[in-house]
Amino acid sequence: MGRKVFVSYKYADTLVQDLGVYEYNLLGNRVAVKTKVRDYVNNLSDILDREDHIYKGENDGESLAGFSDEHIASKLRDKIYDSSITIVLISKGMKEIWMAEKDQWIPWEISYSLREPNRNGRKSLSNGILAIVLPDEWGSYSYFLNNNTICNCTNYDTLFLFQILRDNMFNQKNPETNICTNGSIIYKGEFSYIKTVKWEDFKSMPNYYLNKAIELRDKKDEYKITKTIE
């Protein structure tokens, strides 16, 4: 069954792997341009359409500084309300480190995706959330994901993320864990409410990962969910 999918991303981030994007200049010449996250969204929209899902959401890069919570809510309610999955594209330059998180779109979009608003007597469920990690300009995922050969696991650099994303990863109430030989804790199974997948893996099995996001949403009581922005 097709699902309505809201997509959260940093529109103009260019710290991503080149996709060979061309545009026409004022002289009518076809020239190569720097790939932006928006170009990945175009590909993602094609994938969703091919699998009979409905893409929702756009991000025009408007600054939120000085806007009230109600103003922001009015922009997000209708976009997110009837979707069941939110995809957040993790990219190297997704976060403006000198700007307050409450003044950036992505934290608000995740917050509203997790809320359960009432409308016309009907309560909307929280969205399942899928984090798709995009390759950086060198084709690497190591800015966020690293292979730990000692513990045979993947390390997540969650400190890189917005707080609301960090809070909803490694948040299973009763996780299954092991201790590595170096003393590190290894998490097993579905330890995060937000499922994380590399772009290349998502492209090969989109429905598997979209269904996984719904599966985790339906088990949300097993996770400590954070819905608000600090």
PDB file of C-alpha atoms in Angstrom:
ATOM      1  CA  MET A   1       0.000   0.000   0.000  1.00  0.00           C
ATOM      2  CA  GLY A   2       1.328   3.436  -0.912  1.00  0.00           C
ATOM      3  CA  ARG A   3       2.234   5.734   1.953  1.00  0.00           C
ATOM      4  CA  LYS A   4       2.476   9.501   2.259  1.00  0.00           C
ATOM      5  CA  VAL A   5       6.087  10.374   3.022  1.00  0.00           C
ATOM      6  CA  PHE A   6       7.264  13.741   4.334  1.00  0.00           C
ATOM      7  CA  VAL A   7      10.916  14.564   3.645  1.00  0.00           C
ATOM      8  CA  SER A   8      13.053  16.786   5.890  1.00  0.00           C
ATOM      9  CA  TYR A   9      16.410  18.022   4.591  1.00  0.00           C
ATOM     10  CA  LYS A  10      18.841  20.941   4.241  1.00  0.00           C
ATOM     11  CA  TYR A  11      18.011  22.241   0.770  1.00  0.00           C
ATOM     12  CA  ALA A  12      21.245  23.981  -0.173  1.00  0.00           C
ATOM     13  CA  ASP A  13      23.827  21.715   1.476  1.00  0.00           C
ATOM     14  CA  THR A  14      26.502  20.976  -1.145  1.00  0.00           C
ATOM     15  CA  LEU A  15      28.716  18.733   1.020  1.00  0.00           C
ATOM     16  CA  VAL A  16      27.388  15.660  -0.779  1.00  0.00           C
ATOM     17  CA  GLN A  17      28.663  13.286  -3.452  1.00  0.00           C
ATOM     18  CA  ASP A  18      28.375  14.644  -6.989  1.00  0.00           C
ATOM     19  CA  LEU A  19      25.398  13.368  -8.991  1.00  0.00           C
ATOM     20  CA  GLY A  20      26.419  14.903 -12.311  1.00  0.00           C
ATOM     21  CA  VAL A  21      23.837  17.697 -12.273  1.00  0.00           C
ATOM     22  CA  TYR A  22      23.626  20.107 -15.229  1.00  0.00           C
ATOM     23  CA  GLU A  23      21.696  23.332 -15.698  1.00  0.00           C
ATOM     24  CA  TYR A  24      21.378  25.859 -18.507  1.00  0.00           C
ATOM     25  CA  ASN A  25      23.008  29.265 -17.989  1.00  0.00           C
ATOM     26  CA  LEU A  26      21.761  32.625 -19.280  1.00  0.00           C
ATOM     27  CA  LEU A  27      23.441  31.995 -22.639  1.00  0.00           C
ATOM     28  CA  GLY A  28      21.571  28.735 -23.043  1.00  0.00           C
ATOM     29  CA  ASN A  29      24.664  26.619 -22.514  1.00  0.00           C
ATOM     30  CA  ARG A  30      24.444  23.387 -20.546  1.00  0.00           C
ATOM     31  CA  VAL A  31      26.916  23.556 -17.656  1.00  0.00           C
ATOM     32  CA  ALA A  32      27.750  21.340 -14.679  1.00  0.00           C
ATOM     33  CA  VAL A  33      26.643  22.687 -11.299  1.00  0.00           C
ATOM     34  CA  LYS A  34      27.450  21.665  -7.758  1.00  0.00           C
ATOM     35  CA  THR A  35      25.172  18.935  -6.450  1.00  0.00           C
ATOM     36  CA  LYS A  36      22.895  19.928  -3.562  1.00  0.00           C
ATOM     37  CA  VAL A  37      20.834  17.799  -1.175  1.00  0.00           C
ATOM     38  CA  ARG A  38      17.826  19.006  -3.171  1.00  0.00           C
ATOM     39  CA  ASP A  39      19.154  16.949  -6.109  1.00  0.00           C
ATOM     40  CA  TYR A  40      19.064  13.834  -3.932  1.00  0.00           C
ATOM     41  CA  VAL A  41      15.483  14.719  -3.035  1.00  0.00           C
ATOM     42  CA  ASN A  42      14.610  14.694  -6.734  1.00  0.00           C
ATOM     43  CA  ASN A  43      15.974  11.138  -6.944  1.00  0.00           C
ATOM     44  CA  LEU A  44      14.189  10.168  -3.747  1.00  0.00           C
ATOM     45  CA  SER A  45      10.904  11.519  -5.097  1.00  0.00           C
ATOM     46  CA  ASP A  46      11.346   9.353  -8.224  1.00  0.00           C
ATOM     47  CA  ILE A  47      11.979   6.270  -6.060  1.00  0.00           C
ATOM     48  CA  LEU A  48       8.868   6.934  -3.960  1.00  0.00           C
ATOM     49  CA  ASP A  49       6.758   7.518  -7.057  1.00  0.00           C
ATOM     50  CA  ARG A  50       8.015   4.310  -8.662  1.00  0.00           C
ATOM     51  CA  GLU A  51       6.976   2.376  -5.548  1.00  0.00           C
ATOM     52  CA  ASP A  52       3.531   4.084  -5.500  1.00  0.00           C
ATOM     53  CA  HIS A  53       4.255   6.241  -2.455  1.00  0.00           C
ATOM     54  CA  ILE A  54       3.390   9.941  -2.250  1.00  0.00           C
ATOM     55  CA  TYR A  55       6.158  12.495  -1.656  1.00  0.00           C
ATOM     56  CA  LYS A  56       5.263  15.450   0.580  1.00  0.00           C
ATOM     57  CA  GLY A  57       7.122  18.485   1.766  1.00  0.00           C
ATOM     58  CA  GLU A  58       9.423  21.168   0.547  1.00  0.00           C
ATOM     59  CA  ASN A  59      11.967  23.387   2.248  1.00  0.00           C
ATOM     60  CA  ASP A  60      12.641  26.830   0.853  1.00  0.00           C
ATOM     61  CA  GLY A  61      15.440  27.676   3.277  1.00  0.00           C
ATOM     62  CA  GLU A  62      13.463  30.455   4.986  1.00  0.00           C
ATOM     63  CA  SER A  63      15.047  31.537   8.270  1.00  0.00           C
ATOM     64  CA  LEU A  64      12.917  30.876  11.336  1.00  0.00           C
ATOM     65  CA  ALA A  65      14.645  33.445  13.521  1.00  0.00           C
ATOM     66  CA  GLY A  66      12.068  35.630  15.276  1.00  0.00           C
ATOM     67  CA  PHE A  67       9.047  33.522  14.272  1.00  0.00           C
ATOM     68  CA  SER A  68       6.671  32.259  16.929  1.00  0.00           C
ATOM     69  CA  ASP A  69       5.999  28.578  17.543  1.00  0.00           C
ATOM     70  CA  GLU A  70       2.485  29.092  16.175  1.00  0.00           C
ATOM     71  CA  HIS A  71       3.792  30.559  12.916  1.00  0.00           C
ATOM     72  CA  ILE A  72       6.073  27.570  12.435  1.00  0.00           C
ATOM     73  CA  ALA A  73       3.255  25.189  13.344  1.00  0.00           C
ATOM     74  CA  SER A  74       0.974  26.742  10.730  1.00  0.00           C
ATOM     75  CA  LYS A  75       3.561  25.990   8.045  1.00  0.00           C
ATOM     76  CA  LEU A  76       4.048  22.385   9.100  1.00  0.00           C
ATOM     77  CA  ARG A  77       0.636  21.112  10.235  1.00  0.00           C
ATOM     78  CA  ASP A  78      -0.908  20.447   6.835  1.00  0.00           C
ATOM     79  CA  LYS A  79       2.306  19.092   5.306  1.00  0.00           C
ATOM     80  CA  ILE A  80       2.930  16.537   8.024  1.00  0.00           C
ATOM     81  CA  TYR A  81      -0.537  15.810   9.433  1.00  0.00           C
ATOM     82  CA  ASP A  82      -1.684  13.044   7.055  1.00  0.00           C
ATOM     83  CA  SER A  83       1.750  11.529   6.364  1.00  0.00           C
ATOM     84  CA  SER A  84       2.766   8.294   8.067  1.00  0.00           C
ATOM     85  CA  ILE A  85       6.538   8.350   7.498  1.00  0.00           C
ATOM     86  CA  THR A  86       9.087  11.139   7.752  1.00  0.00           C
ATOM     87  CA  ILE A  87      12.408  10.690   5.984  1.00  0.00           C
ATOM     88  CA  VAL A  88      15.196  12.933   7.268  1.00  0.00           C
ATOM     89  CA  LEU A  89      18.200  13.192   4.978  1.00  0.00           C
ATOM     90  CA  ILE A  90      21.389  13.233   7.037  1.00  0.00           C
ATOM     91  CA  SER A  91      24.025  15.295   5.260  1.00  0.00           C
ATOM     92  CA  LYS A  92      27.389  16.655   6.302  1.00  0.00           C
ATOM     93  CA  GLY A  93      26.293  20.295   6.189  1.00  0.00           C
ATOM     94  CA  MET A  94      22.718  19.833   7.434  1.00  0.00           C
ATOM     95  CA  LYS A  95      23.284  21.845  10.594  1.00  0.00           C
ATOM     96  CA  GLU A  96      24.114  25.545  10.905  1.00  0.00           C
ATOM     97  CA  ILE A  97      26.381  25.288  13.946  1.00  0.00           C
ATOM     98  CA  TRP A  98      26.249  29.011  14.729  1.00  0.00           C
ATOM     99  CA  MET A  99      22.448  29.149  14.588  1.00  0.00           C
ATOM    100  CA  ALA A 100      20.103  28.055  17.382  1.00  0.00           C
ATOM    101  CA  GLU A 101      18.424  24.732  16.610  1.00  0.00           C
ATOM    102  CA  LYS A 102      14.979  26.264  17.162  1.00  0.00           C
ATOM    103  CA  ASP A 103      15.741  28.629  14.271  1.00  0.00           C
ATOM    104  CA  GLN A 104      16.340  25.762  11.801  1.00  0.00           C
ATOM    105  CA  TRP A 105      13.694  23.765   9.952  1.00  0.00           C
ATOM    106  CA  ILE A 106      14.786  20.167  10.498  1.00  0.00           C
ATOM    107  CA  PRO A 107      14.312  20.038  14.312  1.00  0.00           C
ATOM    108  CA  TRP A 108      10.792  21.468  13.969  1.00  0.00           C
ATOM    109  CA  GLU A 109       9.909  19.034  11.190  1.00  0.00           C
ATOM    110  CA  ILE A 110      11.033  16.083  13.319  1.00  0.00           C
ATOM    111  CA  SER A 111       9.192  17.451  16.347  1.00  0.00           C
ATOM    112  CA  TYR A 112       5.904  17.791  14.443  1.00  0.00           C
ATOM    113  CA  SER A 113       6.391  14.386  12.864  1.00  0.00           C
ATOM    114  CA  LEU A 114       6.483  12.842  16.346  1.00  0.00           C
ATOM    115  CA  ARG A 115       3.510  14.716  17.797  1.00  0.00           C
ATOM    116  CA  GLU A 116      -0.035  13.296  17.838  1.00  0.00           C
ATOM    117  CA  PRO A 117      -2.349  16.237  17.065  1.00  0.00           C
ATOM    118  CA  ASN A 118      -6.135  16.112  17.082  1.00  0.00           C
ATOM    119  CA  ARG A 119      -8.112  17.454  14.153  1.00  0.00           C
ATOM    120  CA  ASN A 120     -11.867  17.213  13.678  1.00  0.00           C
ATOM    121  CA  GLY A 121     -12.078  14.625  16.425  1.00  0.00           C
ATOM    122  CA  ARG A 122      -9.375  12.446  14.858  1.00  0.00           C
ATOM    123  CA  LYS A 123      -6.002  11.860  16.475  1.00  0.00           C
ATOM    124  CA  SER A 124      -3.011  11.551  14.155  1.00  0.00           C
ATOM    125  CA  LEU A 125      -0.362   8.976  15.065  1.00  0.00           C
ATOM    126  CA  SER A 126       3.308   9.822  15.341  1.00  0.00           C
ATOM    127  CA  ASN A 127       5.175   9.249  12.098  1.00  0.00           C
ATOM    128  CA  GLY A 128       7.705   6.508  11.684  1.00  0.00           C
ATOM    129  CA  ILE A 129      11.041   8.209  11.040  1.00  0.00           C
ATOM    130  CA  LEU A 130      13.744   6.969   8.713  1.00  0.00           C
ATOM    131  CA  ALA A 131      17.183   8.636   8.631  1.00  0.00           C
ATOM    132  CA  ILE A 132      18.866   8.241   5.243  1.00  0.00           C
ATOM    133  CA  VAL A 133      22.565   9.104   5.400  1.00  0.00           C
ATOM    134  CA  LEU A 134      23.896  10.760   2.240  1.00  0.00           C
ATOM    135  CA  PRO A 135      27.504  10.302   1.099  1.00  0.00           C
ATOM    136  CA  ASP A 136      29.695  13.379   1.523  1.00  0.00           C
ATOM    137  CA  GLU A 137      31.667  15.101  -1.228  1.00  0.00           C
ATOM    138  CA  TRP A 138      34.272  12.301  -1.067  1.00  0.00           C
ATOM    139  CA  GLY A 139      31.629   9.573  -1.310  1.00  0.00           C
ATOM    140  CA  SER A 140      32.135   8.689   2.361  1.00  0.00           C
ATOM    141  CA  TYR A 141      29.690   8.144   5.235  1.00  0.00           C
ATOM    142  CA  SER A 142      32.394   8.384   7.899  1.00  0.00           C
ATOM    143  CA  TYR A 143      31.302  11.857   9.055  1.00  0.00           C
ATOM    144  CA  PHE A 144      28.460   9.993  10.792  1.00  0.00           C
ATOM    145  CA  LEU A 145      28.926   6.210  10.439  1.00  0.00           C
ATOM    146  CA  ASN A 146      32.168   4.338  11.090  1.00  0.00           C
ATOM    147  CA  ASN A 147      32.949   0.635  11.020  1.00  0.00           C
ATOM    148  CA  ASN A 148      34.394  -0.559  14.354  1.00  0.00           C
ATOM    149  CA  THR A 149      36.506  -3.583  13.438  1.00  0.00           C
ATOM    150  CA  ILE A 150      37.422  -4.366  17.050  1.00  0.00           C
ATOM    151  CA  CYS A 151      33.801  -4.712  18.151  1.00  0.00           C
ATOM    152  CA  ASN A 152      32.438  -5.745  14.724  1.00  0.00           C
ATOM    153  CA  CYS A 153      29.778  -3.041  14.826  1.00  0.00           C
ATOM    154  CA  THR A 154      28.966   0.421  13.458  1.00  0.00           C
ATOM    155  CA  ASN A 155      29.739   3.562  15.447  1.00  0.00           C
ATOM    156  CA  TYR A 156      27.257   6.440  15.153  1.00  0.00           C
ATOM    157  CA  ASP A 157      28.560   9.985  15.683  1.00  0.00           C
ATOM    158  CA  THR A 158      25.268  11.201  17.141  1.00  0.00           C
ATOM    159  CA  LEU A 159      26.883  14.352  18.568  1.00  0.00           C
ATOM    160  CA  PHE A 160      26.928  15.575  14.961  1.00  0.00           C
ATOM    161  CA  LEU A 161      23.104  15.592  14.852  1.00  0.00           C
ATOM    162  CA  PHE A 162      20.387  17.954  16.009  1.00  0.00           C
ATOM    163  CA  GLN A 163      19.408  17.238  19.631  1.00  0.00           C
ATOM    164  CA  ILE A 164      15.950  15.879  18.778  1.00  0.00           C
ATOM    165  CA  LEU A 165      17.529  13.342  16.407  1.00  0.00           C
ATOM    166  CA  ARG A 166      20.119  12.320  19.021  1.00  0.00           C
ATOM    167  CA  ASP A 167      17.421  11.896  21.649  1.00  0.00           C
ATOM    168  CA  ASN A 168      15.453   9.482  19.451  1.00  0.00           C
ATOM    169  CA  MET A 169      18.387   7.212  18.658  1.00  0.00           C
ATOM    170  CA  PHE A 170      19.701   4.598  21.111  1.00  0.00           C
ATOM    171  CA  ASN A 171      16.470   5.255  23.031  1.00  0.00           C
ATOM    172  CA  GLN A 172      15.006   1.755  23.430  1.00  0.00           C
ATOM    173  CA  LYS A 173      13.806   1.408  27.020  1.00  0.00           C
ATOM    174  CA  ASN A 174      15.189  -2.107  27.502  1.00  0.00           C
ATOM    175  CA  PRO A 175      17.911  -2.568  24.884  1.00  0.00           C
ATOM    176  CA  GLU A 176      19.778  -5.791  24.312  1.00  0.00           C
ATOM    177  CA  THR A 177      23.488  -5.125  24.730  1.00  0.00           C
ATOM    178  CA  ASN A 178      26.881  -6.810  24.835  1.00  0.00           C
ATOM    179  CA  ILE A 179      30.240  -5.581  26.111  1.00  0.00           C
ATOM    180  CA  CYS A 180      33.059  -5.370  23.567  1.00  0.00           C
ATOM    181  CA  THR A 181      36.617  -6.453  24.448  1.00  0.00           C
ATOM    182  CA  ASN A 182      37.592  -2.767  24.714  1.00  0.00           C
ATOM    183  CA  GLY A 183      34.801  -2.115  27.228  1.00  0.00           C
ATOM    184  CA  SER A 184      32.411  -0.403  24.811  1.00  0.00           C
ATOM    185  CA  ILE A 185      28.694  -1.181  24.937  1.00  0.00           C
ATOM    186  CA  ILE A 186      27.360  -2.811  21.765  1.00  0.00           C
ATOM    187  CA  TYR A 187      23.638  -2.359  21.064  1.00  0.00           C
ATOM    188  CA  LYS A 188      21.783  -5.144  19.285  1.00  0.00           C
ATOM    189  CA  GLY A 189      18.470  -5.295  17.424  1.00  0.00           C
ATOM    190  CA  GLU A 190      16.304  -2.221  16.818  1.00  0.00           C
ATOM    191  CA  PHE A 191      17.802  -0.024  19.542  1.00  0.00           C
ATOM    192  CA  SER A 192      16.619   3.291  18.015  1.00  0.00           C
ATOM    193  CA  TYR A 193      13.156   4.636  17.228  1.00  0.00           C
ATOM    194  CA  ILE A 194      14.747   6.375  14.235  1.00  0.00           C
ATOM    195  CA  LYS A 195      16.041   3.744  11.827  1.00  0.00           C
ATOM    196  CA  THR A 196      19.275   4.713  10.050  1.00  0.00           C
ATOM    197  CA  VAL A 197      20.298   3.544   6.572  1.00  0.00           C
ATOM    198  CA  LYS A 198      22.915   4.559   3.999  1.00  0.00           C
ATOM    199  CA  TRP A 199      21.614   6.102   0.770  1.00  0.00           C
ATOM    200  CA  GLU A 200      22.978   3.266  -1.367  1.00  0.00           C
ATOM    201  CA  ASP A 201      21.253   0.638   0.796  1.00  0.00           C
ATOM    202  CA  PHE A 202      17.946   2.498   0.806  1.00  0.00           C
ATOM    203  CA  LYS A 203      17.947   2.707  -2.986  1.00  0.00           C
ATOM    204  CA  SER A 204      18.299  -1.068  -3.279  1.00  0.00           C
ATOM    205  CA  MET A 205      15.416  -1.879  -0.878  1.00  0.00           C
ATOM    206  CA  PRO A 206      13.248   1.225  -0.314  1.00  0.00           C
ATOM    207  CA  ASN A 207      10.105  -0.599   0.772  1.00  0.00           C
ATOM    208  CA  TYR A 208      11.980  -2.711   3.298  1.00  0.00           C
ATOM    209  CA  TYR A 209      13.221   0.402   5.103  1.00  0.00           C
ATOM    210  CA  LEU A 210       9.931   2.303   4.808  1.00  0.00           C
ATOM    211  CA  ASN A 211       8.110  -0.682   6.280  1.00  0.00           C
ATOM    212  CA  LYS A 212      10.712  -0.874   9.056  1.00  0.00           C
ATOM    213  CA  ALA A 213       9.932   2.739  10.004  1.00  0.00           C
ATOM    214  CA  ILE A 214       6.237   1.827  10.332  1.00  0.00           C
ATOM    215  CA  GLU A 215       7.096  -1.311  12.302  1.00  0.00           C
ATOM    216  CA  LEU A 216       9.066   0.762  14.813  1.00  0.00           C
ATOM    217  CA  ARG A 217       6.286   3.359  14.999  1.00  0.00           C
ATOM    218  CA  ASP A 218       3.844   0.608  15.906  1.00  0.00           C
ATOM    219  CA  LYS A 219       6.196  -0.410  18.730  1.00  0.00           C
ATOM    220  CA  LYS A 220       6.780   3.150  19.952  1.00  0.00           C
ATOM    221  CA  ASP A 221       5.904   2.225  23.549  1.00  0.00           C
ATOM    222  CA  GLU A 222       9.205   0.330  23.630  1.00  0.00           C
ATOM    223  CA  TYR A 223      11.097   3.605  23.133  1.00  0.00           C
ATOM    224  CA  LYS A 224      11.560   6.782  25.105  1.00  0.00           C
ATOM    225  CA  ILE A 225      10.320   9.308  22.535  1.00  0.00           C
ATOM    226  CA  THR A 226      11.350  12.969  22.672  1.00  0.00           C
ATOM    227  CA  LYS A 227       8.908  15.213  20.804  1.00  0.00           C
ATOM    228  CA  THR A 228       9.977  18.718  21.761  1.00  0.00           C
ATOM    229  CA  ILE A 229      12.924  20.964  20.903  1.00  0.00           C
ATOM    230  CA  GLU A 230      15.137  21.980  23.807  1.00  0.00           C
TER     231      GLU A 230
END
